[in-house]
Coordinates of C-alpha atoms in Angstrom, one line a residue:
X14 CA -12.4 -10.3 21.0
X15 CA -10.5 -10.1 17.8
X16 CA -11.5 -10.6 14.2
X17 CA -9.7 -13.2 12.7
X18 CA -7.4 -12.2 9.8
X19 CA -4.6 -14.9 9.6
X20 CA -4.1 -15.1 5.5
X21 CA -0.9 -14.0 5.0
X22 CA 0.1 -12.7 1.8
X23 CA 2.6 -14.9 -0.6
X24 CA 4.1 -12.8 -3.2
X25 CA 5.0 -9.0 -2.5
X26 CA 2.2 -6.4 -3.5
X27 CA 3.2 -4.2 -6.2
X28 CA 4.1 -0.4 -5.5
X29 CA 2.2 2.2 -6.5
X30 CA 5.3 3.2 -8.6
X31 CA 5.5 0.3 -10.6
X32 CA 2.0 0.3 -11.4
X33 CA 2.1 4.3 -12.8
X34 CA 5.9 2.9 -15.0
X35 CA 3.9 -0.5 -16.1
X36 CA 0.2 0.6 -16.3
X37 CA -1.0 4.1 -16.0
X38 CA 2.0 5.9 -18.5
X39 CA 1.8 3.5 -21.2
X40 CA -1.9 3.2 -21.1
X41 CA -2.1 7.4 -20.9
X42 CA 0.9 7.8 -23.5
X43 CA 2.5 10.0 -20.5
X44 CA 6.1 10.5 -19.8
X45 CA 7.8 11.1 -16.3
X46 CA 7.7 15.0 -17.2
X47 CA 4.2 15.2 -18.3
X48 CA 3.2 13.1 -15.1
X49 CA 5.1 15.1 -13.3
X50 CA 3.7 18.7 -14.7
X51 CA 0.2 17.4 -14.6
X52 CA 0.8 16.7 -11.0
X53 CA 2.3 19.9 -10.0
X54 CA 5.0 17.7 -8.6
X55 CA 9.0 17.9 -9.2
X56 CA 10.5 15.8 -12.1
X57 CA 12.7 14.3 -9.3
X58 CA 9.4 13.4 -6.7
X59 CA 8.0 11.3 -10.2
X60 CA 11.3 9.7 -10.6
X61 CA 11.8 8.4 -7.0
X62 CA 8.3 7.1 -6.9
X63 CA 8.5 5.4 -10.2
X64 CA 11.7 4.1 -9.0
X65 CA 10.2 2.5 -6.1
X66 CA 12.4 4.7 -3.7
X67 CA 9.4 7.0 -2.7
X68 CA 5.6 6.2 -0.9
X69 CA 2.4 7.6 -2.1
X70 CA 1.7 10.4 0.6
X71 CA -1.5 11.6 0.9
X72 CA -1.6 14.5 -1.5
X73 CA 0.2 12.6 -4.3
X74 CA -2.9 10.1 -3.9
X75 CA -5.5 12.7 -4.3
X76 CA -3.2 14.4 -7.1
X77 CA -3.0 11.2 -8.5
X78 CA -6.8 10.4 -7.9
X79 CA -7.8 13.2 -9.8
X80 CA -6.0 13.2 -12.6
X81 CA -6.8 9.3 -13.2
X82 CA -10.0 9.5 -12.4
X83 CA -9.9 6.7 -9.7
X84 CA -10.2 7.3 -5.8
X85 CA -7.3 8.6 -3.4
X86 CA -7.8 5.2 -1.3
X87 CA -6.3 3.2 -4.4
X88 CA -3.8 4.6 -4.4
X89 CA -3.2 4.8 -0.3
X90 CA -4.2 1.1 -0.1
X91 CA -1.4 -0.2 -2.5
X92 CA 1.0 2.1 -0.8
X93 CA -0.1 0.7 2.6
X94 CA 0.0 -3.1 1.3
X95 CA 3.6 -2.0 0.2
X96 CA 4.5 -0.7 4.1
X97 CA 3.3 -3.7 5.8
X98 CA 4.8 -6.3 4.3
X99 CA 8.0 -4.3 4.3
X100 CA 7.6 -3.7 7.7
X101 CA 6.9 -7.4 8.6
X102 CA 9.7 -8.4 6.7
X103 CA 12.3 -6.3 8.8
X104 CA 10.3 -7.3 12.6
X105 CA 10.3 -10.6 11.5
X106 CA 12.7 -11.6 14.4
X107 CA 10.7 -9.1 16.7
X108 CA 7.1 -10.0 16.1
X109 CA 8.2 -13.9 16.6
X110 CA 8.5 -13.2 20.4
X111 CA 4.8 -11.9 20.4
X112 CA 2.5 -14.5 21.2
X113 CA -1.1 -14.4 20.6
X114 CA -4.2 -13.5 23.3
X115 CA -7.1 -15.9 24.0
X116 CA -10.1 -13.0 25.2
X117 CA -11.5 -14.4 28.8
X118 CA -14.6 -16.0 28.5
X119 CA -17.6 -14.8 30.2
X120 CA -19.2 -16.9 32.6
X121 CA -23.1 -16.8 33.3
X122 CA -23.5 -13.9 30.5
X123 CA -25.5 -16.4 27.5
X124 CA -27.5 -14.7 25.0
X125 CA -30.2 -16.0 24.2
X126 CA -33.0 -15.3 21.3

């Protein structure tokens, strides 16, 4: 039987990108080099990501994590929120034709307290 989770989001969630360029480097007085060398990361991996054109992986969310002081699963979450509703967008057409499952009831099997 399935949990129900039908609230479907309205506006886009933000990237992880645009929330280091609008939030974490102003509010840290960082650059995109000093990001970038405090990450160990390439100039060009900051860029991309702060240009929307790159995901969070993994290890950029515990780099990330621990230089900010906040958990890896921040960062992963906004990512993910990012690849759904991308990814719904584009199967839009696809997903229509799948229709929902009603689970089979069970006969004879009450519970009682």
């Amino acid at each position: 039987m399935g949990i129900k989770n039908t609230q479907k989001r309205k506006i886009k969630p933000v990237h992880p990108g645009e929330m280091l360029r609008e939030d974490f480097l102003p509010d840290y007085g960082l650059t995109p080099a000093q990001l970038a060398a405090s990450l160990g990361v390439s100039i060009g991996t900051v860029r991309e990501l702060l240009k929307e054109r790159r995901s969070v992986t993994p290890a950029t969310a515990l780099r990330l994590s621990r230089l900010f002081g906040n958990s890896p699963e921040f960062w992963l979450n906004a990512q993910h929120a990012v690849d759904l509703w991308e990814t719904e967008k584009n199967m839009k057409a696809s997903l229509a034709h799948i229709r929902h499952l009603k689970s089979a009831s069970r006969t004879g099997m009450e519970v009682t307290a």
